Coordinates of C-alpha atoms in Angstrom, one line a residue:
X759 CA -26.1 -9.4 4.6
X760 CA -24.8 -13.2 5.2
X761 CA -22.9 -14.5 7.7
X762 CA -24.0 -18.0 8.0
X763 CA -20.1 -19.6 7.5
X764 CA -18.1 -19.0 9.6
X765 CA -15.7 -21.6 9.5
X766 CA -12.1 -20.8 10.1
X767 CA -10.1 -21.8 6.8
X768 CA -7.4 -24.5 6.9
X769 CA -3.7 -24.2 5.7
X770 CA -4.0 -26.6 3.1
X771 CA -7.3 -25.0 1.5
X772 CA -5.3 -21.5 2.2
X773 CA -2.6 -23.1 -0.1
X774 CA -5.1 -24.4 -3.0
X775 CA -6.6 -20.8 -3.2
X776 CA -3.0 -19.6 -3.5
X777 CA -2.8 -22.3 -6.7
X778 CA -5.8 -20.8 -7.9
X779 CA -3.9 -16.5 -7.1
X780 CA -1.0 -16.9 -7.9
X781 CA -0.1 -19.0 -11.0
X782 CA 0.3 -18.1 -13.7
X783 CA 0.4 -14.4 -11.6
X784 CA 2.7 -12.3 -14.5
X785 CA 4.6 -8.6 -13.7
X786 CA 2.4 -6.6 -17.5
X787 CA -0.9 -6.2 -16.3
X788 CA -2.6 -5.8 -19.8
X789 CA -3.7 -2.3 -20.5
X790 CA -6.2 -0.8 -23.4
X791 CA -5.9 2.6 -24.4
X792 CA -8.4 4.8 -23.4
X793 CA -10.9 6.1 -26.4
X794 CA -11.2 2.4 -27.1
X795 CA -15.2 1.0 -28.1
X796 CA -16.7 -0.9 -25.2
X797 CA -20.1 -3.1 -26.3
X798 CA -22.8 -2.9 -24.0
X799 CA -22.2 -6.7 -23.0
X800 CA -18.0 -5.4 -22.2
X801 CA -19.9 -3.3 -19.6
X802 CA -18.9 -2.7 -15.9
X803 CA -21.1 -1.0 -13.2
X804 CA -18.6 -0.2 -10.0
X805 CA -20.8 0.4 -6.3
X806 CA -18.6 2.8 -4.4
X807 CA -17.8 1.8 -0.3
X808 CA -15.5 4.5 1.3
X809 CA -16.3 8.4 -1.0
X810 CA -13.2 10.1 1.3
X811 CA -9.7 10.9 -0.6
X812 CA -8.7 7.9 -1.7
X813 CA -12.6 6.9 -2.7
X814 CA -12.3 9.9 -5.2
X815 CA -8.9 8.8 -6.3
X816 CA -10.0 5.7 -7.1
X817 CA -12.9 6.7 -9.6
X818 CA -10.7 9.0 -11.4
X819 CA -8.6 6.0 -11.7
X820 CA -11.6 3.9 -13.0
X821 CA -13.3 6.9 -15.0
X822 CA -10.3 6.0 -17.7
X823 CA -11.2 2.8 -18.5
X824 CA -13.6 2.4 -21.5
X825 CA -16.2 0.1 -20.3
X826 CA -16.7 1.5 -16.7
X827 CA -20.2 2.9 -15.5
X828 CA -20.5 3.9 -11.7
X829 CA -24.6 2.9 -10.7
X830 CA -24.4 3.7 -6.6
X831 CA -21.9 4.6 -3.5
X832 CA -21.8 4.1 0.4
X833 CA -20.3 6.7 3.0
X834 CA -20.9 7.0 6.6
X835 CA -21.0 10.5 5.7
X836 CA -24.0 12.2 3.8
X837 CA -21.4 15.0 3.2
X838 CA -18.9 13.1 1.5
X839 CA -21.8 10.8 -0.6
X840 CA -23.3 13.7 -1.6
X841 CA -20.2 15.4 -2.7
X842 CA -19.6 12.0 -4.7
X843 CA -22.6 11.7 -6.4
X844 CA -22.1 15.5 -7.4
X845 CA -19.0 14.4 -8.9
X846 CA -20.4 10.9 -10.5
X847 CA -23.8 13.1 -12.3
X848 CA -20.7 15.3 -13.5
X849 CA -18.9 12.7 -15.5
X850 CA -22.0 11.3 -16.3
X851 CA -23.3 14.4 -18.0
X852 CA -20.2 14.6 -20.0
X853 CA -20.1 11.1 -21.1
X854 CA -23.2 11.8 -22.5
X855 CA -24.5 9.5 -19.5
X856 CA -27.9 9.9 -17.8
X857 CA -27.0 11.6 -14.2
X858 CA -27.7 9.1 -11.4
X859 CA -25.8 7.4 -8.8
X860 CA -27.6 6.4 -6.0
X861 CA -26.8 6.8 -2.7
X862 CA -27.1 4.4 0.6
X863 CA -25.5 4.7 3.9
X864 CA -25.6 1.4 4.7
X865 CA -23.9 -0.7 1.6
X866 CA -25.3 -3.8 2.8
X867 CA -28.5 -2.4 0.6
X868 CA -26.0 -1.2 -2.6
X869 CA -25.0 -5.4 -2.6
X870 CA -29.1 -7.0 -2.9
X871 CA -28.5 -4.6 -6.2
X872 CA -28.3 -7.1 -9.4
X873 CA -27.3 -4.6 -11.6
X874 CA -23.9 -4.3 -9.4
X875 CA -21.0 -6.6 -11.0
X876 CA -18.1 -4.8 -9.1
X877 CA -17.4 -2.6 -5.7
X878 CA -14.4 -0.3 -5.3
X879 CA -13.2 -0.3 -0.6
X880 CA -11.5 2.3 0.1
X881 CA -12.9 3.0 3.9
X882 CA -10.3 2.4 7.0
X883 CA -8.4 -0.7 7.4
X884 CA -11.1 -1.9 10.0
X885 CA -13.8 -2.8 7.5
X886 CA -11.9 -3.6 4.6
X887 CA -13.3 -7.3 5.3
X888 CA -16.5 -7.2 5.7
X889 CA -17.1 -4.9 3.1
X890 CA -15.5 -7.5 0.8
X891 CA -15.9 -10.7 2.2
X892 CA -20.4 -9.3 1.8
X893 CA -19.5 -8.4 -1.7
X894 CA -17.9 -11.8 -2.8
X895 CA -21.0 -13.1 -1.6
X896 CA -23.1 -11.1 -2.7
X897 CA -21.8 -12.3 -6.4
X898 CA -19.9 -8.9 -6.7
X899 CA -16.1 -8.6 -7.7
X900 CA -13.8 -6.7 -5.6
X901 CA -11.1 -3.1 -6.1
X902 CA -9.8 -3.0 -2.2
X903 CA -7.8 -1.0 -1.3
X904 CA -4.3 -1.2 0.5
X905 CA -3.7 -2.8 3.2
X906 CA -5.8 -5.6 2.4
X907 CA -7.6 -5.4 6.0
X908 CA -6.7 -4.6 9.7
X909 CA -5.5 -8.4 11.0
X910 CA -4.0 -11.0 9.7
X911 CA -7.1 -12.9 10.6
X912 CA -9.0 -10.9 8.5
X913 CA -7.0 -11.5 5.5
X914 CA -6.7 -15.0 6.0
X915 CA -10.7 -14.7 5.9
X916 CA -11.2 -12.9 2.6
X917 CA -8.8 -15.6 0.8
X918 CA -11.3 -18.4 1.7
X919 CA -14.3 -15.2 0.5
X920 CA -13.0 -14.6 -3.1
X921 CA -12.2 -18.2 -3.5
X922 CA -15.3 -19.6 -2.9
X923 CA -17.4 -17.3 -4.2
X924 CA -15.7 -17.4 -6.8
X925 CA -14.8 -13.9 -7.5
X926 CA -11.7 -11.4 -8.3
X927 CA -10.3 -9.6 -6.4
X928 CA -7.4 -6.9 -6.7
X929 CA -5.7 -5.2 -3.9
X930 CA -4.7 -1.5 -4.1
X931 CA -1.3 -2.0 -4.1
X932 CA -1.1 -0.1 -7.5
X933 CA 2.8 -0.3 -7.6
X934 CA 2.8 -3.4 -8.7
X935 CA 1.6 -2.1 -12.4
X936 CA 4.0 0.7 -12.7
X937 CA 6.9 0.4 -14.6
X938 CA 9.8 0.9 -12.5
X939 CA 8.6 -1.1 -10.1
X940 CA 7.9 -4.0 -12.6
X941 CA 11.6 -3.0 -13.8
X942 CA 13.1 -3.9 -10.6
X943 CA 11.1 -7.0 -10.0
X944 CA 12.9 -8.0 -12.9
X945 CA 16.3 -7.5 -12.3
X946 CA 16.0 -8.7 -9.1
X947 CA 14.5 -12.2 -10.5
X948 CA 16.8 -12.9 -13.2
X949 CA 19.1 -12.4 -10.8
X950 CA 21.1 -9.4 -12.9
X951 CA 22.4 -8.7 -9.5
X952 CA 23.5 -12.1 -8.1
X953 CA 22.1 -13.1 -5.1
X954 CA 19.7 -11.6 -2.6
X955 CA 21.3 -10.8 0.6
X956 CA 19.9 -7.8 2.0
X957 CA 16.9 -5.6 1.6
X958 CA 16.5 -2.0 3.5
X959 CA 13.1 -0.8 2.6
X960 CA 11.5 2.2 4.6
X961 CA 8.2 2.7 4.5
X962 CA 7.7 5.3 7.3
X963 CA 7.1 5.0 11.8
X964 CA 4.7 2.1 13.3
X965 CA 1.1 3.3 14.7
X966 CA 1.1 4.8 18.6
X967 CA -1.8 4.9 21.0
X968 CA -4.5 6.9 20.0
X969 CA -3.9 10.0 21.3
X970 CA -6.9 12.8 20.0
X971 CA -8.9 13.9 22.8
X972 CA -12.7 13.6 22.1
X973 CA -15.1 15.7 20.4
X974 CA -19.0 16.0 19.5
X975 CA -20.1 14.3 16.2
X976 CA -21.2 16.0 13.4
X977 CA -24.8 15.4 12.9
X978 CA -24.2 14.3 9.2
X979 CA -21.1 11.1 10.2
X980 CA -23.1 8.4 11.1
X981 CA -20.0 7.1 13.9
X982 CA -21.3 4.4 15.3
X983 CA -21.9 2.9 11.6
X984 CA -18.2 4.1 11.1
X985 CA -16.8 2.6 14.2
X986 CA -18.5 -1.0 13.2
X987 CA -16.9 -3.6 14.5
X988 CA -14.2 -1.8 16.5
X989 CA -14.1 -3.5 20.2
X990 CA -12.2 -0.7 21.6
X991 CA -13.6 2.1 24.4
X992 CA -10.9 4.1 24.0
X993 CA -11.9 4.3 20.5
X994 CA -14.3 7.5 20.2
X995 CA -15.0 10.7 17.3
X996 CA -11.8 13.2 16.6
X997 CA -12.2 15.1 13.6
X998 CA -8.9 13.5 12.1
X999 CA -10.4 10.2 11.9
X1000 CA -13.0 11.5 9.6
X1001 CA -11.4 14.4 8.2
X1002 CA -14.3 16.6 7.8
X1003 CA -15.7 18.6 4.5
X1004 CA -18.1 21.5 2.9
X1005 CA -19.7 21.2 0.0
X1006 CA -21.3 25.4 -0.1
X1007 CA -18.9 26.7 1.1
X1008 CA -16.7 23.7 -1.3
X1009 CA -13.6 22.4 0.5
X1010 CA -12.2 19.2 0.1
X1011 CA -10.3 17.0 3.4
X1012 CA -6.8 18.7 4.6
X1013 CA -5.5 15.9 5.1
X1014 CA -5.9 11.4 5.2
X1015 CA -8.1 10.1 7.5
X1016 CA -5.5 9.9 11.0
X1017 CA -6.5 6.6 12.6
X1018 CA -4.9 5.0 10.2
X1019 CA -1.5 6.4 12.4
X1020 CA -2.7 4.9 15.4
X1021 CA -2.6 1.3 16.7
X1022 CA -6.0 0.6 18.1
X1023 CA -7.9 1.8 14.2
X1024 CA -4.5 0.9 11.9
X1025 CA -1.6 -0.4 11.9
X1026 CA 0.6 3.3 11.0
X1027 CA 3.2 3.9 8.2
X1028 CA 3.3 -0.2 8.9
X1029 CA 0.9 -1.5 6.7
X1030 CA -0.3 2.3 4.6
X1031 CA 3.2 2.0 2.5
X1032 CA 4.7 -1.6 3.6
X1033 CA 1.5 -2.9 1.6
X1034 CA 3.4 -1.1 -1.7
X1035 CA 7.3 -1.1 0.0
X1036 CA 7.2 -5.0 1.8
X1037 CA 4.7 -5.4 -1.1
X1038 CA 7.3 -5.5 -3.8
X1039 CA 9.9 -6.5 -2.0
X1040 CA 8.2 -10.1 -1.4
X1041 CA 7.2 -9.8 -5.4
X1042 CA 11.2 -9.6 -6.1
X1043 CA 12.7 -12.8 -3.9
X1044 CA 9.4 -14.9 -4.6
X1045 CA 8.2 -14.7 -0.9
X1046 CA 4.1 -13.7 -2.1
X1047 CA 2.0 -16.4 -1.0
X1048 CA 4.9 -16.7 2.0
X1049 CA 6.8 -14.1 4.0
X1050 CA 9.5 -13.7 6.9
X1051 CA 10.1 -16.9 9.4
X1052 CA 11.3 -13.8 12.2
X1053 CA 10.6 -10.3 12.8
X1054 CA 12.7 -8.3 15.3
X1055 CA 11.7 -5.6 17.2
X1056 CA 13.7 -2.0 17.0
X1057 CA 15.7 -1.7 20.3
X1058 CA 15.1 -4.8 20.9
X1059 CA 19.3 -6.3 22.2
X1060 CA 20.6 -2.9 20.4
X1061 CA 19.0 -3.1 16.7
X1062 CA 18.8 -0.2 15.1
X1063 CA 16.1 -0.7 12.8
X1064 CA 13.5 -3.9 12.8
X1065 CA 14.6 -6.6 10.8
X1066 CA 12.4 -9.7 9.0
X1067 CA 14.2 -12.7 8.8
X1068 CA 13.3 -15.6 6.1
X1069 CA 13.7 -18.6 5.8
X1070 CA 16.0 -18.7 3.0
X1071 CA 18.7 -15.7 5.3
X1072 CA 17.3 -12.9 3.3
X1073 CA 17.5 -10.5 5.8
X1074 CA 14.6 -7.2 5.1
X1075 CA 15.3 -3.8 7.3
X1076 CA 12.7 -0.9 7.9
X1077 CA 15.3 1.2 7.0
X1078 CA 16.5 4.5 5.0
X1079 CA 17.3 2.9 1.4
X1080 CA 19.6 6.1 0.1
X1081 CA 22.1 7.1 2.4
X1082 CA 21.5 11.2 1.4
X1083 CA 17.6 11.4 2.8
X1084 CA 16.6 8.9 5.4
X1085 CA 12.9 9.7 5.4
X1086 CA 11.9 9.0 1.3
X1087 CA 10.5 5.4 1.2
X1088 CA 11.9 2.6 -1.3
X1089 CA 13.8 0.2 -1.4
X1090 CA 17.6 -1.1 -2.0
X1091 CA 18.1 -4.7 -3.4
X1092 CA 21.7 -5.6 -2.0
X1093 CA 22.9 -8.8 -3.8
X1094 CA 26.3 -10.5 -4.0
X1095 CA 27.0 -8.6 -7.7
X1096 CA 25.8 -5.0 -7.1
X1097 CA 21.9 -3.5 -5.7
X1098 CA 18.9 -1.6 -7.3
X1099 CA 17.1 1.0 -5.7
X1100 CA 13.7 1.4 -6.7
X1101 CA 10.9 4.1 -5.8
X1102 CA 8.0 6.3 -6.9
X1103 CA 9.5 7.1 -10.4
X1104 CA 13.5 6.2 -9.3
X1105 CA 15.2 3.3 -10.1
X1106 CA 18.8 2.9 -10.4
X1107 CA 21.4 0.1 -10.4
X1108 CA 24.9 -0.4 -9.3
X1109 CA 25.4 -1.2 -13.2
X1110 CA 24.0 1.9 -15.0
X1111 CA 23.7 0.2 -17.7
X1112 CA 20.3 -2.5 -16.4
X1113 CA 18.3 0.5 -16.2
X1114 CA 16.8 1.4 -19.1
X1115 CA 16.8 5.6 -19.1
X1116 CA 13.0 6.4 -19.5
X1117 CA 13.1 4.6 -16.7
X1118 CA 15.7 6.4 -14.6
X1119 CA 14.3 9.0 -12.9
X1120 CA 15.2 11.6 -10.9
X1121 CA 16.1 10.6 -6.5
X1122 CA 13.6 11.6 -4.6
X1123 CA 13.3 14.6 -2.5
X1124 CA 14.2 15.6 1.5
X1125 CA 11.7 16.4 3.4
X1126 CA 12.3 19.7 3.5
X1127 CA 12.3 19.8 0.4
X1128 CA 8.7 17.8 0.2
X1129 CA 7.5 20.1 2.9
X1130 CA 7.8 23.6 0.5
X1131 CA 6.3 21.5 -2.3
X1132 CA 3.4 20.4 -1.1
X1133 CA 2.7 23.8 0.8
X1134 CA 3.0 25.8 -2.4
X1135 CA 0.9 23.0 -4.2
X1136 CA -2.3 23.5 -1.0
X1137 CA -1.3 27.1 -2.1
X1138 CA -2.5 26.9 -5.5
X1139 CA -5.3 24.3 -4.8
X1140 CA -6.0 27.0 -2.5
X1141 CA -6.8 29.4 -5.8
X1142 CA -8.1 27.6 -7.7
X1143 CA -10.8 26.6 -5.5
X1144 CA -11.3 30.8 -5.1
X1145 CA -11.3 30.5 -8.5
X1146 CA -14.1 27.9 -9.5
X1147 CA -16.1 28.6 -7.1
X1148 CA -16.3 32.7 -8.6
X1149 CA -17.2 30.6 -11.6
X1150 CA -19.3 28.8 -9.8
X1151 CA -17.5 25.2 -10.6
X1152 CA -17.2 22.8 -8.2
X1153 CA -13.8 22.0 -6.6
X1154 CA -11.3 19.5 -7.6
X1155 CA -9.2 16.0 -6.3
X1156 CA -7.9 16.5 -2.3
X1157 CA -4.6 15.6 -1.4
X1158 CA -4.1 12.5 -3.6
X1159 CA -1.7 12.7 -6.8
X1160 CA -2.0 11.2 -9.4
X1161 CA 0.1 7.7 -8.3
X1162 CA -3.2 7.7 -6.4
X1163 CA -5.2 7.2 -9.4
X1164 CA -2.8 4.6 -11.3
X1165 CA -5.5 3.5 -14.6
X1166 CA -3.1 0.8 -15.4
X1167 CA -3.8 -1.1 -12.1
X1168 CA -8.0 -0.3 -12.0
X1169 CA -7.4 -0.8 -15.9
X1170 CA -6.0 -5.1 -14.8
X1171 CA -9.0 -5.6 -12.9
X1172 CA -12.1 -4.5 -15.6
X1173 CA -10.3 -6.4 -17.8
X1174 CA -10.6 -8.8 -14.8
X1175 CA -14.2 -9.3 -14.6
X1176 CA -14.5 -9.5 -17.6
X1177 CA -12.2 -12.5 -18.6
X1178 CA -12.6 -13.9 -15.1
X1179 CA -8.4 -14.2 -14.9
X1180 CA -6.4 -13.2 -11.9
X1181 CA -5.1 -10.0 -11.6
X1182 CA -1.8 -8.5 -11.2
X1183 CA -2.1 -8.5 -7.2
X1184 CA -4.9 -11.1 -6.5
X1185 CA -6.0 -11.3 -2.7
X1186 CA -3.2 -14.3 -1.8
X1187 CA -0.8 -11.2 -2.6
X1188 CA -2.5 -9.1 -0.9
X1189 CA -3.3 -11.1 2.8
X1190 CA 0.8 -12.0 2.8
X1191 CA 1.4 -8.8 2.7
X1192 CA -0.7 -7.7 5.2
X1193 CA -0.1 -10.8 7.4
X1194 CA 3.9 -9.5 7.2
X1195 CA 2.6 -5.6 8.2
X1196 CA 0.8 -7.3 11.4
X1197 CA 3.4 -9.3 12.4
X1198 CA 6.0 -6.8 12.2
X1199 CA 3.6 -4.4 14.4
X1200 CA 2.8 -7.4 16.9
X1201 CA 6.8 -8.8 17.7
X1202 CA 6.9 -4.0 17.9
X1203 CA 3.9 -4.2 20.4
X1204 CA 5.6 -7.4 22.6
X1205 CA 9.2 -5.6 23.0
X1206 CA 10.3 -9.2 22.0
X1207 CA 10.9 -11.0 18.5
X1208 CA 8.6 -13.4 17.2
X1209 CA 8.6 -16.3 15.2
X1210 CA 5.9 -16.9 12.3
X1211 CA 5.8 -20.6 10.0
X1212 CA 4.1 -19.5 7.2
X1213 CA 3.8 -22.5 6.0
X1214 CA 1.9 -23.3 8.7
X1215 CA -0.3 -20.6 9.4
X1216 CA 1.0 -19.7 13.0
X1217 CA 3.0 -18.8 16.0
X1218 CA 6.0 -21.5 16.7
X1219 CA 5.3 -21.7 20.1
X1220 CA 3.8 -18.2 21.8
X1221 CA 0.0 -18.1 23.4
X1222 CA 0.9 -14.6 23.8
X1223 CA 1.5 -13.7 20.2
X1224 CA -1.2 -16.0 19.3
X1225 CA -3.9 -13.6 21.3
X1226 CA -3.0 -10.5 20.3
X1227 CA -5.4 -8.4 18.3
X1228 CA -3.5 -8.4 15.4
X1229 CA -4.0 -11.7 14.8
X1230 CA -7.7 -11.6 15.8
X1231 CA -9.8 -9.5 18.1
X1232 CA -13.4 -9.9 18.9
X1233 CA -15.6 -8.2 17.2
X1234 CA -18.2 -5.7 18.3
X1235 CA -21.8 -7.0 18.8
X1236 CA -23.7 -7.6 16.5
X1237 CA -20.8 -8.2 13.6
X1238 CA -19.1 -11.7 13.1
X1239 CA -16.4 -12.6 10.7
X1240 CA -17.4 -15.1 8.4
X1241 CA -14.9 -17.8 7.4
X1242 CA -13.2 -17.6 10.0
X1243 CA -13.0 -19.0 14.0
X1244 CA -10.6 -19.2 16.3

């Protein structure tokens, strides 16, 4: 796979790419209803990299898009590859298509295929950059799960790869395609609550040091390939990092991949949900492609919450957005003339007349209610799985809910693959949100404020922060990050 271009991305280049990616960016994506007849020339053939429960739920979203076909898949876990192949075969047969989905342990071989138009990336975050860059170099468009990358440098390199290779990239921040969030953005942008002064965004806990005991690597998993560019010797195999499944008996993952909760392999809820909630906040206040200028960690000088300060005076804090439910994930915009609260399936305003009745929804559940409902859901899934097993049918799903299967967001990507326009969440959007999340974690680990200049994409007189691994780290041999040099 080509890696010859190592030139770093300059601020001027980033701004020129951002102008391409953010110009004309709209709130509402295009949407074609399922069932529309699609001409053969409009067919879009996909390949999937990363076949865990996120990859499966993304497929469920793409399956509802007219004209989409799946030709190949790749994963470091041979059992998950076979599960995915079977799901695709069942779908193809139901659609009257020839049942075929080729499997590749090494995704680079899949990228060599000329019949694949676009790649879906649902690997752990530390693989997003290389998966995406190599796909762009191979002439493929990319739907990349959020957060865009593991480090700031990776995100910047991905912007350059997408724009230099004239590719379409959609970030899987699917809330941008959800009506309640679109309405919240519209209200804030239109000045419905006056000038925004504060934003309360609840995303969840930051990552913690890896504390899982080492386990023997199962024969079906290529853990060396799973590690990829990671060079931290403290990282070793544990089943929670790569949740196991089985085909006989049919058993899906029992948890989300825990790599996201540990600082050696992920950025915690800070990025996992920050790529949703911080992302919407950025969009609403017109900061796509930019971001805060100072990051203050929780506990510094007695600060109760982590804070991010923008040059225009807006302060965003990671704190509860509801007074009576501190664990619910969502956003509260506080302006000079009122407030707006928004979460998945919920939108409220200090002036109720500004919220359409069909978008008001229900207030988010408490942690206790979520736990109870989750236990009930698991019990129901287990009962259904037993029934299907008796009938010889495959188990469905995993833990991903319907919100993770956003057909409008996938359809917007497919539409843009055809039109060559920018999707609703282009690479520049993902990059600026990813940078924000990484900077928040850098300030937390350094246990002091960090100043960032979004105009130059540099730290302000801070060599220690610039040397942090979440800005850039040395890849394990033989991996290299194209389009970037320190």
